[in-house]
Amino acid sequence: QVQLVESGGGLVKPGGSLRLSCAASGFTFSDYYMSWIRQAPGKGLEWVSYISSSSSYTNYADSVKGRFTISRDNAKNSLYLQMNSLRAEDTAVYYCARAPPLTWYENDYWGQGTLVTVSS
Amino acid sequence: NFMLTQPHSVSESPGKTVTISCTRSSGSIASNYVQWYQQRPGSAPTTVIYEDNQRPSGVPDRFSGSIDSSSNSASLTISGLKTEDEADYYCQSYDSSNLVVFGGGTKLTVL
């Protein structure tokens, strides 16, 4: 069965960096677009970024553009999010999610999320 | 870019029907597919409707989606409400720059 397991969250000071990982299993990872979506405490969902199956195309929300970088390693069935210049408003649960075949604009499987807290 | 506006909360009794709206601020709602996600407390979201009106396998046919161009909005309708339907519901679409947009979410209370 499809499984997505995020890791790498934690407490970081403003201006700091963090790298999130998402380990995928149960499907041919290299065939699918993947996304990061976040949810601040008590707030709604906010799309962060997605990456094409071959890494040739990426897109970012304006709120993270220039600070966050999405990447993947298809040999390791893993998705990453490098987060730099972190701000208090980046505090959220970060979910990785898979897009259904031949799409990029929806998500059919989500991980359970990893919490990132940006605070001094 | 555009916004998707949802009511903050709705409530209805078990067995009844409820409709949650999702209004697009600019551009046609029919231009890009709309998805609906259900999120129960403490859990990750799951898809209840994709591509405007398609239901994933395993989602009961009590859930349906539609698009109304006259109001430029999408709707999620849940009939025969059950207490297990109590959750937050989010609509989601995308724009011409291929950026993904989520609505602010609607808290459904079944009382």
PDB file of C-alpha atoms in Angstrom:
ATOM      1  CA  GLN A   1       0.000   0.000   0.000  1.00  0.00           C
ATOM      2  CA  VAL A   2       1.093   3.587  -0.568  1.00  0.00           C
ATOM      3  CA  GLN A   3       2.998   5.040   2.354  1.00  0.00           C
ATOM      4  CA  LEU A   4       4.515   8.482   2.782  1.00  0.00           C
ATOM      5  CA  VAL A   5       6.530   9.139   5.924  1.00  0.00           C
ATOM      6  CA  GLU A   6       7.874  12.616   6.655  1.00  0.00           C
ATOM      7  CA  SER A   7      10.799  13.345   8.943  1.00  0.00           C
ATOM      8  CA  GLY A   8      13.191  16.142   9.804  1.00  0.00           C
ATOM      9  CA  GLY A   9      10.869  18.542  11.589  1.00  0.00           C
ATOM     10  CA  GLY A  10      11.794  20.227  14.845  1.00  0.00           C
ATOM     11  CA  LEU A  11      12.530  23.494  16.593  1.00  0.00           C
ATOM     12  CA  VAL A  12      14.687  26.018  14.744  1.00  0.00           C
ATOM     13  CA  LYS A  13      15.536  29.664  15.386  1.00  0.00           C
ATOM     14  CA  PRO A  14      14.404  32.426  13.030  1.00  0.00           C
ATOM     15  CA  GLY A  15      16.850  32.707  10.160  1.00  0.00           C
ATOM     16  CA  GLY A  16      17.846  29.074  10.520  1.00  0.00           C
ATOM     17  CA  SER A  17      17.584  26.146   8.130  1.00  0.00           C
ATOM     18  CA  LEU A  18      15.974  22.738   8.144  1.00  0.00           C
ATOM     19  CA  ARG A  19      15.711  19.881   5.649  1.00  0.00           C
ATOM     20  CA  LEU A  20      12.572  17.787   5.553  1.00  0.00           C
ATOM     21  CA  SER A  21      12.462  14.310   4.040  1.00  0.00           C
ATOM     22  CA  CYS A  22       9.609  12.132   2.841  1.00  0.00           C
ATOM     23  CA  ALA A  23      10.168   8.405   2.361  1.00  0.00           C
ATOM     24  CA  ALA A  24       7.808   6.859  -0.172  1.00  0.00           C
ATOM     25  CA  SER A  25       6.859   3.210  -0.583  1.00  0.00           C
ATOM     26  CA  GLY A  26       4.187   1.044  -2.165  1.00  0.00           C
ATOM     27  CA  PHE A  27       4.297   2.670  -5.598  1.00  0.00           C
ATOM     28  CA  THR A  28       6.724   3.529  -8.403  1.00  0.00           C
ATOM     29  CA  PHE A  29       7.936   6.826  -6.956  1.00  0.00           C
ATOM     30  CA  SER A  30       9.671   7.958 -10.140  1.00  0.00           C
ATOM     31  CA  ASP A  31       6.343   8.037 -12.033  1.00  0.00           C
ATOM     32  CA  TYR A  32       4.616  10.669  -9.902  1.00  0.00           C
ATOM     33  CA  TYR A  33       4.617  14.388  -9.221  1.00  0.00           C
ATOM     34  CA  MET A  34       5.066  15.096  -5.512  1.00  0.00           C
ATOM     35  CA  SER A  35       4.127  18.080  -3.360  1.00  0.00           C
ATOM     36  CA  TRP A  36       4.707  19.702   0.002  1.00  0.00           C
ATOM     37  CA  ILE A  37       1.678  21.257   1.711  1.00  0.00           C
ATOM     38  CA  ARG A  38       1.717  22.879   5.133  1.00  0.00           C
ATOM     39  CA  GLN A  39      -0.764  23.730   7.867  1.00  0.00           C
ATOM     40  CA  ALA A  40      -0.046  26.300  10.544  1.00  0.00           C
ATOM     41  CA  PRO A  41      -1.450  25.453  13.997  1.00  0.00           C
ATOM     42  CA  GLY A  42      -5.217  25.868  13.962  1.00  0.00           C
ATOM     43  CA  LYS A  43      -5.148  27.177  10.378  1.00  0.00           C
ATOM     44  CA  GLY A  44      -5.971  25.911   6.903  1.00  0.00           C
ATOM     45  CA  LEU A  45      -3.951  24.125   4.284  1.00  0.00           C
ATOM     46  CA  GLU A  46      -1.356  26.041   2.264  1.00  0.00           C
ATOM     47  CA  TRP A  47       0.359  24.617  -0.788  1.00  0.00           C
ATOM     48  CA  VAL A  48       4.138  25.056  -0.651  1.00  0.00           C
ATOM     49  CA  SER A  49       5.721  23.414  -3.698  1.00  0.00           C
ATOM     50  CA  TYR A  50       5.604  20.548  -6.178  1.00  0.00           C
ATOM     51  CA  ILE A  51       8.142  18.753  -8.344  1.00  0.00           C
ATOM     52  CA  SER A  52       7.734  16.730 -11.516  1.00  0.00           C
ATOM     53  CA  SER A  53       8.538  13.040 -11.666  1.00  0.00           C
ATOM     54  CA  SER A  54      11.954  13.615 -13.271  1.00  0.00           C
ATOM     55  CA  SER A  55      12.749  16.789 -11.291  1.00  0.00           C
ATOM     56  CA  SER A  56      12.660  18.812 -14.499  1.00  0.00           C
ATOM     57  CA  TYR A  57       9.891  21.118 -13.284  1.00  0.00           C
ATOM     58  CA  THR A  58       9.269  22.733  -9.922  1.00  0.00           C
ATOM     59  CA  ASN A  59       6.906  25.402  -8.673  1.00  0.00           C
ATOM     60  CA  TYR A  60       6.665  27.333  -5.416  1.00  0.00           C
ATOM     61  CA  ALA A  61       4.189  29.446  -3.502  1.00  0.00           C
ATOM     62  CA  ASP A  62       5.158  33.115  -3.415  1.00  0.00           C
ATOM     63  CA  SER A  63       5.489  32.902   0.375  1.00  0.00           C
ATOM     64  CA  VAL A  64       8.457  30.501   0.130  1.00  0.00           C
ATOM     65  CA  LYS A  65       9.993  31.291  -3.266  1.00  0.00           C
ATOM     66  CA  GLY A  66      13.694  31.964  -2.989  1.00  0.00           C
ATOM     67  CA  ARG A  67      13.911  30.442   0.520  1.00  0.00           C
ATOM     68  CA  PHE A  68      12.713  26.842   0.034  1.00  0.00           C
ATOM     69  CA  THR A  69      13.968  24.262  -2.461  1.00  0.00           C
ATOM     70  CA  ILE A  70      12.157  21.056  -3.346  1.00  0.00           C
ATOM     71  CA  SER A  71      14.085  18.082  -4.658  1.00  0.00           C
ATOM     72  CA  ARG A  72      13.819  14.324  -4.990  1.00  0.00           C
ATOM     73  CA  ASP A  73      15.999  11.251  -5.310  1.00  0.00           C
ATOM     74  CA  ASN A  74      14.130   8.640  -7.321  1.00  0.00           C
ATOM     75  CA  ALA A  75      16.791   6.013  -6.579  1.00  0.00           C
ATOM     76  CA  LYS A  76      16.051   6.431  -2.869  1.00  0.00           C
ATOM     77  CA  ASN A  77      12.284   6.938  -3.251  1.00  0.00           C
ATOM     78  CA  SER A  78      12.622  10.164  -1.335  1.00  0.00           C
ATOM     79  CA  LEU A  79      11.325  13.720  -1.512  1.00  0.00           C
ATOM     80  CA  TYR A  80      13.013  16.651   0.197  1.00  0.00           C
ATOM     81  CA  LEU A  81      12.328  20.232   1.199  1.00  0.00           C
ATOM     82  CA  GLN A  82      15.293  22.427   2.043  1.00  0.00           C
ATOM     83  CA  MET A  83      14.057  25.376   4.079  1.00  0.00           C
ATOM     84  CA  ASN A  84      16.346  28.373   4.576  1.00  0.00           C
ATOM     85  CA  SER A  85      15.868  31.797   6.170  1.00  0.00           C
ATOM     86  CA  LEU A  86      13.043  30.420   8.258  1.00  0.00           C
ATOM     87  CA  ARG A  87      10.496  32.781   9.778  1.00  0.00           C
ATOM     88  CA  ALA A  88       7.977  32.437  12.586  1.00  0.00           C
ATOM     89  CA  GLU A  89       5.211  32.264   9.993  1.00  0.00           C
ATOM     90  CA  ASP A  90       6.752  29.084   8.556  1.00  0.00           C
ATOM     91  CA  THR A  91       5.722  27.258  11.739  1.00  0.00           C
ATOM     92  CA  ALA A  92       3.411  24.473  10.571  1.00  0.00           C
ATOM     93  CA  VAL A  93       2.878  20.780  10.050  1.00  0.00           C
ATOM     94  CA  TYR A  94       4.438  19.940   6.698  1.00  0.00           C
ATOM     95  CA  TYR A  95       2.792  17.175   4.664  1.00  0.00           C
ATOM     96  CA  CYS A  96       4.209  15.450   1.637  1.00  0.00           C
ATOM     97  CA  ALA A  97       1.610  14.309  -0.863  1.00  0.00           C
ATOM     98  CA  ARG A  98       1.459  12.365  -4.119  1.00  0.00           C
ATOM     99  CA  ALA A  99      -0.375  13.482  -7.248  1.00  0.00           C
ATOM    100  CA  PRO A 100      -2.449  10.877  -9.085  1.00  0.00           C
ATOM    101  CA  PRO A 101      -1.053   9.515 -12.351  1.00  0.00           C
ATOM    102  CA  LEU A 102      -0.815  12.030 -15.201  1.00  0.00           C
ATOM    103  CA  THR A 103      -1.727  14.955 -12.931  1.00  0.00           C
ATOM    104  CA  TRP A 104       0.036  17.475 -10.768  1.00  0.00           C
ATOM    105  CA  TYR A 105      -2.875  19.585  -9.533  1.00  0.00           C
ATOM    106  CA  GLU A 106      -4.402  17.226  -6.964  1.00  0.00           C
ATOM    107  CA  ASN A 107      -3.209  14.865  -4.256  1.00  0.00           C
ATOM    108  CA  ASP A 108      -4.401  11.326  -3.648  1.00  0.00           C
ATOM    109  CA  TYR A 109      -2.102  10.199  -0.813  1.00  0.00           C
ATOM    110  CA  TRP A 110      -0.727  12.251   2.070  1.00  0.00           C
ATOM    111  CA  GLY A 111       1.770  11.522   4.792  1.00  0.00           C
ATOM    112  CA  GLN A 112       0.997  12.159   8.464  1.00  0.00           C
ATOM    113  CA  GLY A 113       3.119  15.299   8.536  1.00  0.00           C
ATOM    114  CA  THR A 114       6.121  16.611  10.438  1.00  0.00           C
ATOM    115  CA  LEU A 115       5.977  19.668  12.694  1.00  0.00           C
ATOM    116  CA  VAL A 116       8.324  22.572  12.109  1.00  0.00           C
ATOM    117  CA  THR A 117       8.479  25.221  14.827  1.00  0.00           C
ATOM    118  CA  VAL A 118      10.374  28.453  14.191  1.00  0.00           C
ATOM    119  CA  SER A 119      10.964  30.272  17.442  1.00  0.00           C
ATOM    120  CA  SER A 120      13.754  31.891  19.404  1.00  0.00           C
TER     121      SER A 120
ATOM    122  CA  ASN B   1      -3.676  34.720  -8.777  1.00  0.00           C
ATOM    123  CA  PHE B   2      -7.107  34.104  -7.292  1.00  0.00           C
ATOM    124  CA  MET B   3      -8.684  33.171  -3.962  1.00  0.00           C
ATOM    125  CA  LEU B   4     -11.154  30.446  -3.077  1.00  0.00           C
ATOM    126  CA  THR B   5     -13.616  31.564  -0.417  1.00  0.00           C
ATOM    127  CA  GLN B   6     -15.470  29.078   1.765  1.00  0.00           C
ATOM    128  CA  PRO B   7     -17.855  29.636   4.671  1.00  0.00           C
ATOM    129  CA  HIS B   8     -16.011  29.347   7.954  1.00  0.00           C
ATOM    130  CA  SER B   9     -18.491  26.848   9.367  1.00  0.00           C
ATOM    131  CA  VAL B  10     -21.716  25.008   8.641  1.00  0.00           C
ATOM    132  CA  SER B  11     -23.860  22.774  10.795  1.00  0.00           C
ATOM    133  CA  GLU B  12     -26.670  20.368  10.157  1.00  0.00           C
ATOM    134  CA  SER B  13     -28.447  17.435  11.768  1.00  0.00           C
ATOM    135  CA  PRO B  14     -27.779  13.766  11.093  1.00  0.00           C
ATOM    136  CA  GLY B  15     -29.671  12.453   8.091  1.00  0.00           C
ATOM    137  CA  LYS B  16     -29.968  15.895   6.505  1.00  0.00           C
ATOM    138  CA  THR B  17     -28.151  17.341   3.483  1.00  0.00           C
ATOM    139  CA  VAL B  18     -25.529  20.076   3.629  1.00  0.00           C
ATOM    140  CA  THR B  19     -23.816  22.021   0.860  1.00  0.00           C
ATOM    141  CA  ILE B  20     -20.452  23.753   1.234  1.00  0.00           C
ATOM    142  CA  SER B  21     -19.619  26.449  -1.288  1.00  0.00           C
ATOM    143  CA  CYS B  22     -16.260  27.508  -2.692  1.00  0.00           C
ATOM    144  CA  THR B  23     -16.274  30.774  -4.639  1.00  0.00           C
ATOM    145  CA  ARG B  24     -13.456  31.738  -6.998  1.00  0.00           C
ATOM    146  CA  SER B  25     -12.511  35.417  -6.798  1.00  0.00           C
ATOM    147  CA  SER B  26     -11.365  35.896 -10.395  1.00  0.00           C
ATOM    148  CA  GLY B  27     -11.277  33.820 -13.519  1.00  0.00           C
ATOM    149  CA  SER B  28     -13.785  31.114 -14.323  1.00  0.00           C
ATOM    150  CA  ILE B  29     -14.402  28.313 -11.841  1.00  0.00           C
ATOM    151  CA  ALA B  30     -14.836  26.048 -14.833  1.00  0.00           C
ATOM    152  CA  SER B  31     -11.342  26.783 -16.154  1.00  0.00           C
ATOM    153  CA  ASN B  32      -9.505  24.511 -13.735  1.00  0.00           C
ATOM    154  CA  TYR B  33     -10.520  21.385 -11.878  1.00  0.00           C
ATOM    155  CA  VAL B  34     -11.658  21.663  -8.261  1.00  0.00           C
ATOM    156  CA  GLN B  35     -10.852  19.088  -5.607  1.00  0.00           C
ATOM    157  CA  TRP B  36     -12.359  18.668  -2.136  1.00  0.00           C
ATOM    158  CA  TYR B  37     -10.474  17.267   0.869  1.00  0.00           C
ATOM    159  CA  GLN B  38     -11.799  16.082   4.215  1.00  0.00           C
ATOM    160  CA  GLN B  39      -9.635  16.485   7.302  1.00  0.00           C
ATOM    161  CA  ARG B  40     -10.643  14.977  10.610  1.00  0.00           C
ATOM    162  CA  PRO B  41      -8.970  16.316  13.783  1.00  0.00           C
ATOM    163  CA  GLY B  42      -5.421  15.086  14.155  1.00  0.00           C
ATOM    164  CA  SER B  43      -5.372  13.417  10.740  1.00  0.00           C
ATOM    165  CA  ALA B  44      -4.029  14.160   7.299  1.00  0.00           C
ATOM    166  CA  PRO B  45      -6.471  15.266   4.591  1.00  0.00           C
ATOM    167  CA  THR B  46      -8.127  12.758   2.289  1.00  0.00           C
ATOM    168  CA  THR B  47      -9.790  13.345  -1.060  1.00  0.00           C
ATOM    169  CA  VAL B  48     -13.571  13.156  -1.227  1.00  0.00           C
ATOM    170  CA  ILE B  49     -14.034  14.744  -4.683  1.00  0.00           C
ATOM    171  CA  TYR B  50     -11.521  15.252  -7.502  1.00  0.00           C
ATOM    172  CA  GLU B  51     -11.818  16.901 -10.902  1.00  0.00           C
ATOM    173  CA  ASP B  52     -15.006  18.801  -9.982  1.00  0.00           C
ATOM    174  CA  ASN B  53     -17.318  15.837  -9.476  1.00  0.00           C
ATOM    175  CA  GLN B  54     -15.388  12.575  -9.408  1.00  0.00           C
ATOM    176  CA  ARG B  55     -15.486  10.398  -6.321  1.00  0.00           C
ATOM    177  CA  PRO B  56     -12.478   8.258  -5.366  1.00  0.00           C
ATOM    178  CA  SER B  57     -13.141   4.600  -4.717  1.00  0.00           C
ATOM    179  CA  GLY B  58     -14.184   4.098  -1.132  1.00  0.00           C
ATOM    180  CA  VAL B  59     -15.892   7.481  -0.790  1.00  0.00           C
ATOM    181  CA  PRO B  60     -19.645   7.008  -0.270  1.00  0.00           C
ATOM    182  CA  ASP B  61     -21.998   8.291  -2.954  1.00  0.00           C
ATOM    183  CA  ARG B  62     -23.462  10.565  -0.294  1.00  0.00           C
ATOM    184  CA  PHE B  63     -20.656  12.914  -1.325  1.00  0.00           C
ATOM    185  CA  SER B  64     -21.034  14.831  -4.585  1.00  0.00           C
ATOM    186  CA  GLY B  65     -19.375  17.792  -6.252  1.00  0.00           C
ATOM    187  CA  SER B  66     -20.579  20.339  -8.765  1.00  0.00           C
ATOM    188  CA  ILE B  67     -19.622  23.546 -10.529  1.00  0.00           C
ATOM    189  CA  ASP B  68     -21.885  26.577 -11.052  1.00  0.00           C
ATOM    190  CA  SER B  69     -20.565  29.068 -13.573  1.00  0.00           C
ATOM    191  CA  SER B  70     -23.290  31.591 -12.795  1.00  0.00           C
ATOM    192  CA  SER B  71     -22.035  32.026  -9.239  1.00  0.00           C
ATOM    193  CA  ASN B  72     -18.456  31.126 -10.159  1.00  0.00           C
ATOM    194  CA  SER B  73     -18.392  28.594  -7.415  1.00  0.00           C
ATOM    195  CA  ALA B  74     -17.935  24.922  -6.697  1.00  0.00           C
ATOM    196  CA  SER B  75     -20.026  23.017  -4.200  1.00  0.00           C
ATOM    197  CA  LEU B  76     -19.620  19.918  -2.086  1.00  0.00           C
ATOM    198  CA  THR B  77     -22.905  18.302  -1.102  1.00  0.00           C
ATOM    199  CA  ILE B  78     -23.147  15.652   1.580  1.00  0.00           C
ATOM    200  CA  SER B  79     -26.477  13.899   1.912  1.00  0.00           C
ATOM    201  CA  GLY B  80     -27.682  11.575   4.659  1.00  0.00           C
ATOM    202  CA  LEU B  81     -25.278  13.223   7.095  1.00  0.00           C
ATOM    203  CA  LYS B  82     -23.544  11.011   9.631  1.00  0.00           C
ATOM    204  CA  THR B  83     -21.684  12.042  12.741  1.00  0.00           C
ATOM    205  CA  GLU B  84     -18.507  10.641  11.142  1.00  0.00           C
ATOM    206  CA  ASP B  85     -18.778  13.347   8.448  1.00  0.00           C
ATOM    207  CA  GLU B  86     -17.914  15.972  11.049  1.00  0.00           C
ATOM    208  CA  ALA B  87     -14.605  17.393   9.844  1.00  0.00           C
ATOM    209  CA  ASP B  88     -12.934  20.308   8.089  1.00  0.00           C
ATOM    210  CA  TYR B  89     -13.435  20.452   4.322  1.00  0.00           C
ATOM    211  CA  TYR B  90     -11.124  22.255   1.907  1.00  0.00           C
ATOM    212  CA  CYS B  91     -11.600  23.060  -1.754  1.00  0.00           C
ATOM    213  CA  GLN B  92      -8.534  23.335  -3.973  1.00  0.00           C
ATOM    214  CA  SER B  93      -7.801  24.404  -7.529  1.00  0.00           C
ATOM    215  CA  TYR B  94      -4.945  25.925  -9.535  1.00  0.00           C
ATOM    216  CA  ASP B  95      -4.272  28.930 -11.711  1.00  0.00           C
ATOM    217  CA  SER B  96      -2.862  29.706 -15.137  1.00  0.00           C
ATOM    218  CA  SER B  97       0.650  29.847 -13.697  1.00  0.00           C
ATOM    219  CA  ASN B  98       0.179  26.304 -12.414  1.00  0.00           C
ATOM    220  CA  LEU B  99       0.115  27.514  -8.808  1.00  0.00           C
ATOM    221  CA  VAL B 100      -2.069  25.534  -6.420  1.00  0.00           C
ATOM    222  CA  VAL B 101      -4.721  27.357  -4.381  1.00  0.00           C
ATOM    223  CA  PHE B 102      -6.604  26.077  -1.318  1.00  0.00           C
ATOM    224  CA  GLY B 103      -9.768  27.527   0.121  1.00  0.00           C
ATOM    225  CA  GLY B 104      -9.708  28.589   3.753  1.00  0.00           C
ATOM    226  CA  GLY B 105     -11.635  25.529   4.893  1.00  0.00           C
ATOM    227  CA  THR B 106     -15.095  24.912   6.321  1.00  0.00           C
ATOM    228  CA  LYS B 107     -15.764  23.270   9.663  1.00  0.00           C
ATOM    229  CA  LEU B 108     -18.742  20.940   9.383  1.00  0.00           C
ATOM    230  CA  THR B 109     -20.577  20.192  12.605  1.00  0.00           C
ATOM    231  CA  VAL B 110     -23.134  17.381  12.620  1.00  0.00           C
ATOM    232  CA  LEU B 111     -25.381  17.835  15.620  1.00  0.00           C
TER     233      LEU B 111
END
